[in-house]
Coordinates of C-alpha atoms in Angstrom, one line a residue:
M37 CA 10.8 14.3 9.5
S38 CA 12.6 11.9 6.9
T39 CA 13.2 15.4 4.8
G40 CA 14.9 17.0 7.8
I41 CA 17.0 13.4 8.6
A42 CA 18.2 13.4 5.1
H43 CA 19.2 17.2 5.1
E44 CA 21.2 16.7 7.9
I45 CA 22.9 13.8 6.4
N46 CA 23.7 15.5 3.2
N47 CA 25.4 18.5 5.2
P48 CA 28.4 16.4 6.7
L49 CA 28.4 14.4 3.4
A50 CA 29.0 17.6 1.2
I51 CA 32.1 18.5 3.8
I52 CA 33.3 14.7 3.6
N53 CA 33.5 14.7 -0.4
E54 CA 34.9 18.3 -0.2
S55 CA 37.6 17.2 2.2
A56 CA 38.4 13.9 -0.1
G57 CA 38.6 16.3 -3.1
F58 CA 41.3 18.5 -1.3
M59 CA 43.4 15.6 -0.1
K60 CA 43.2 14.6 -3.7
E61 CA 45.0 17.7 -4.8
V62 CA 47.4 17.9 -2.0
I63 CA 48.8 14.3 -3.1
E64 CA 49.3 15.6 -6.5
T65 CA 51.3 18.3 -5.3
P66 CA 55.3 18.0 -6.0
E67 CA 55.9 18.1 -2.1
M68 CA 53.9 14.7 -2.1
S69 CA 55.8 13.1 -5.1
A70 CA 58.2 11.0 -3.2
F71 CA 55.5 9.5 -0.7
S72 CA 55.7 6.2 -0.9
R73 CA 52.3 5.3 -0.1
K74 CA 50.7 7.5 -2.5
G75 CA 48.7 4.7 -4.3
D76 CA 47.0 3.6 -0.9
L77 CA 46.1 7.0 -0.1
L78 CA 44.5 7.4 -3.2
L79 CA 42.7 4.3 -2.8
G80 CA 41.6 5.0 0.4
I81 CA 40.0 8.7 -0.8
E82 CA 38.5 6.8 -3.9
K83 CA 36.9 4.7 -1.4
I84 CA 35.4 7.6 0.6
E85 CA 34.1 9.4 -2.5
K86 CA 32.4 6.2 -3.6
S87 CA 30.8 5.6 -0.1
V88 CA 29.4 9.3 0.1
K89 CA 28.2 8.6 -3.5
R90 CA 26.2 5.5 -1.8
A91 CA 25.2 7.7 1.3
R92 CA 23.7 10.4 -1.2
R93 CA 21.7 7.9 -3.3
I94 CA 20.0 6.8 -0.2
T95 CA 19.4 10.1 0.9
H96 CA 18.2 11.0 -2.5
Q97 CA 15.7 8.3 -2.6
L98 CA 14.3 8.8 0.7
L99 CA 13.6 12.7 -0.3
G100 CA 12.2 11.3 -3.7
H101 CA 9.8 9.1 -1.3
V102 CA 8.9 12.3 0.7
K103 CA 8.6 14.5 -2.0
K104 CA 5.5 12.5 -3.6
Q105 CA 3.1 13.9 -0.7
D106 CA 3.3 17.3 -2.5
S107 CA 2.6 16.1 -6.1
A108 CA -0.7 16.1 -7.3
F109 CA -2.7 13.5 -9.7
S110 CA -3.6 14.2 -13.0
E111 CA -4.1 12.4 -16.2
V112 CA -1.0 10.0 -17.0
N113 CA -0.5 8.8 -20.3
L114 CA 1.7 5.6 -19.6
E115 CA 3.1 5.2 -23.0
M116 CA 4.5 8.7 -23.2
L117 CA 5.7 8.8 -19.7
T118 CA 7.7 5.0 -20.1
K119 CA 9.0 6.5 -23.8
E120 CA 10.6 9.8 -21.6
T121 CA 12.0 7.2 -18.9
L122 CA 13.5 5.2 -21.3
D123 CA 15.0 8.2 -22.8
L124 CA 16.4 9.0 -19.5
L125 CA 18.4 5.5 -19.3
K126 CA 19.1 5.7 -23.1
K127 CA 23.0 5.8 -22.7
D128 CA 22.8 2.6 -20.1
I129 CA 20.4 0.8 -22.8
E130 CA 22.9 1.9 -25.6
D131 CA 25.9 0.9 -23.7
K132 CA 24.8 -2.7 -23.4
E133 CA 23.0 -3.2 -26.8
I134 CA 19.7 -3.9 -25.1
S135 CA 16.6 -4.2 -27.0
V136 CA 13.5 -2.7 -25.7
E137 CA 10.0 -3.9 -26.5
L138 CA 7.0 -1.9 -25.9
K139 CA 3.8 -3.9 -25.8
M140 CA 1.0 -1.4 -24.9
E141 CA -2.8 -2.1 -25.9
S142 CA -4.6 1.1 -27.0
N143 CA -7.2 1.3 -24.2
A144 CA -4.4 0.5 -21.6
K145 CA -2.5 3.6 -21.5
L146 CA -4.0 6.2 -19.7
L147 CA -5.0 6.2 -15.4
W148 CA -5.4 9.0 -13.2
S149 CA -2.7 9.2 -10.9
D150 CA 0.4 10.6 -9.5
P151 CA 3.0 11.0 -12.6
Y152 CA 5.7 11.6 -10.2
Q153 CA 5.5 8.6 -8.4
I154 CA 4.8 6.6 -11.6
R155 CA 8.0 7.7 -13.2
Q156 CA 10.1 6.8 -9.9
V157 CA 8.7 3.3 -10.1
L158 CA 9.5 2.8 -14.1
I159 CA 12.9 4.5 -13.1
N160 CA 13.6 1.8 -10.6
L161 CA 12.5 -1.3 -12.4
L162 CA 13.7 -0.3 -15.6
S163 CA 17.4 0.4 -14.0
N164 CA 17.1 -2.9 -12.1
A165 CA 16.4 -4.4 -15.6
I166 CA 19.1 -3.0 -17.1
H167 CA 21.6 -3.9 -14.5
A168 CA 20.5 -7.6 -14.6
L169 CA 21.2 -7.9 -18.1
S170 CA 24.2 -8.6 -20.2
K171 CA 25.1 -7.6 -23.8
K172 CA 22.2 -7.6 -26.2
G173 CA 19.6 -8.6 -23.9
T174 CA 16.1 -7.8 -23.6
I175 CA 13.3 -5.9 -21.8
T176 CA 9.8 -6.2 -22.5
I177 CA 7.3 -3.6 -21.1
L178 CA 3.5 -4.6 -21.5
T179 CA 0.2 -3.0 -20.4
T180 CA -3.3 -4.5 -20.6
I181 CA -6.7 -4.1 -19.3
P182 CA -7.4 -7.8 -17.4
D183 CA -10.8 -9.1 -17.5
K184 CA -12.8 -8.9 -14.1
F185 CA -11.7 -12.7 -13.2
S186 CA -8.1 -12.3 -13.9
E187 CA -8.1 -8.9 -11.9
I188 CA -9.5 -10.7 -8.8
D189 CA -7.1 -13.3 -8.9
G190 CA -4.1 -11.4 -9.7
L191 CA -5.1 -9.0 -6.7
N192 CA -5.6 -11.6 -4.2
R193 CA -2.4 -13.1 -4.8
L194 CA 0.3 -12.9 -1.8
H195 CA 2.9 -10.5 -2.6
K196 CA 4.5 -10.1 0.8
N197 CA 4.4 -11.5 4.0
G198 CA 1.3 -13.1 3.8
E199 CA -0.4 -9.9 3.1
S200 CA -3.3 -9.7 0.3
S201 CA -5.9 -7.0 -0.6
A202 CA -9.0 -7.7 -2.4
C203 CA -11.3 -5.4 -4.2
L204 CA -14.8 -6.9 -4.1
E205 CA -16.4 -4.1 -6.3
W206 CA -15.3 -4.0 -10.0
S207 CA -16.2 -2.0 -12.8
E208 CA -15.2 -2.5 -16.4
E209 CA -11.8 -1.3 -16.9
S210 CA -11.1 -0.2 -13.3
F211 CA -7.3 -1.9 -13.6
L212 CA -4.3 -1.6 -15.4
S213 CA -1.8 -4.0 -15.7
L214 CA 1.9 -3.2 -16.4
E215 CA 4.8 -5.8 -16.9
I216 CA 8.2 -5.3 -16.9
R217 CA 10.1 -8.2 -18.4
D218 CA 13.7 -8.9 -18.6
N219 CA 16.1 -12.1 -19.7
G220 CA 18.5 -11.3 -17.5
I221 CA 20.2 -13.4 -14.8
G222 CA 16.9 -13.7 -12.7
I223 CA 16.8 -13.8 -9.0
P224 CA 17.3 -16.6 -6.7
K225 CA 14.5 -18.2 -5.2
E226 CA 15.5 -17.6 -1.3
N227 CA 15.9 -13.9 -1.9
L228 CA 12.2 -13.5 -3.9
G229 CA 10.6 -12.7 -0.1
K230 CA 13.1 -10.2 0.7
I231 CA 13.1 -7.9 -2.4
F232 CA 11.0 -5.2 -1.1
D233 CA 12.8 -5.1 2.3
P234 CA 14.7 -1.7 2.9
F235 CA 18.0 -1.8 2.1
F236 CA 18.1 -5.5 0.7
T237 CA 20.3 -5.6 -2.0
T238 CA 22.4 -7.9 -4.0
K239 CA 24.5 -5.3 -5.9
S240 CA 27.7 -4.4 -4.8
F241 CA 28.6 -1.8 -2.1
D242 CA 29.0 1.0 -4.4
Q243 CA 26.2 0.3 -6.7
G244 CA 23.1 -0.4 -4.8
T245 CA 21.1 0.9 -1.8
G246 CA 18.7 -1.4 -1.3
L247 CA 15.8 1.2 -1.3
G248 CA 15.1 1.1 -5.0
L249 CA 12.3 -1.9 -4.7
F250 CA 11.3 -0.8 -0.8
V251 CA 10.2 2.7 -2.3
V252 CA 8.4 1.1 -5.4
H253 CA 6.6 -1.4 -3.0
K254 CA 5.8 1.5 -1.1
I255 CA 4.7 3.8 -4.0
I256 CA 2.4 0.9 -5.7
S257 CA 0.5 0.2 -2.1
G258 CA 0.2 4.2 -1.5
L259 CA -1.8 4.2 -5.2
G260 CA -4.1 1.5 -4.4
G261 CA -2.4 -1.0 -6.6
Q262 CA 0.0 -4.3 -6.1
I263 CA 3.0 -5.5 -7.4
E264 CA 4.3 -8.9 -7.4
V265 CA 7.5 -10.6 -8.8
E266 CA 8.2 -13.7 -10.6
S267 CA 11.8 -14.6 -11.4
T268 CA 13.9 -17.7 -12.8
V269 CA 17.7 -18.0 -12.4
G270 CA 19.3 -17.9 -15.6
K271 CA 16.2 -16.9 -17.7
G272 CA 15.0 -13.7 -16.4
T273 CA 12.3 -11.6 -14.0
S274 CA 9.2 -10.2 -14.6
F275 CA 7.4 -7.6 -12.1
F276 CA 3.6 -7.4 -12.3
I277 CA 1.9 -4.4 -11.5
K278 CA -1.9 -3.7 -11.1
L279 CA -2.7 -0.1 -10.7
P280 CA -6.4 1.5 -10.6
R281 CA -7.2 3.7 -13.3
H282 CA -9.5 5.8 -11.5
L283 CA -10.6 7.5 -14.8
E284 CA -14.0 8.6 -13.4
N285 CA -12.0 11.3 -11.1
K286 CA -10.8 13.0 -14.4
T287 CA -12.4 16.3 -14.9

């Protein structure tokens, strides 16, 4: 259903975008050179184009969330997947001269999961971290295998709206912990309880859709894991993810 709705939205968006481009071409013709409000008209067209881009981002994220249902589980090397994701974001990282620290324990790199969904999580969280940083900031990515007691403590902590989920049966190295940390602007305390809500964003209208963290939360929950966040304004933000490794399912 979501796929059909997204496609129905994308079709008129394409027409709007094409028409806006045509209007820009018309404005630049000699016949329009004497038009006194040419600048205002161009500004209006740019607003249309920005709104179209934002709407497209929303539908793409919706489609991405739906597409996961068709993807299959396989062995995921989290270190390799993280490096590939960082390479996709290389230009943004270099433009801000951001330092990236990758600290992955040797026994905390593999899990049996959905690589497409894990990639979506990494892209969203790393993009948010980049956006939160000014020049020469730092992003730290860590993975560990938590011990039994820290696992239980972590997975019983409230993550949203008072919800918690506890797993009472544990095996050695059954979960993998992933932390993505930045030393950026941080998230105000009053917003922490809202960040996983759909369409909540503190970014400007043309930069954020408010769906990124919502999708991340849905993906992690769907994979049987949990995500939580800690943040201090002016010091940075850390996202903590715990995912079941399911290595016993590997064939």
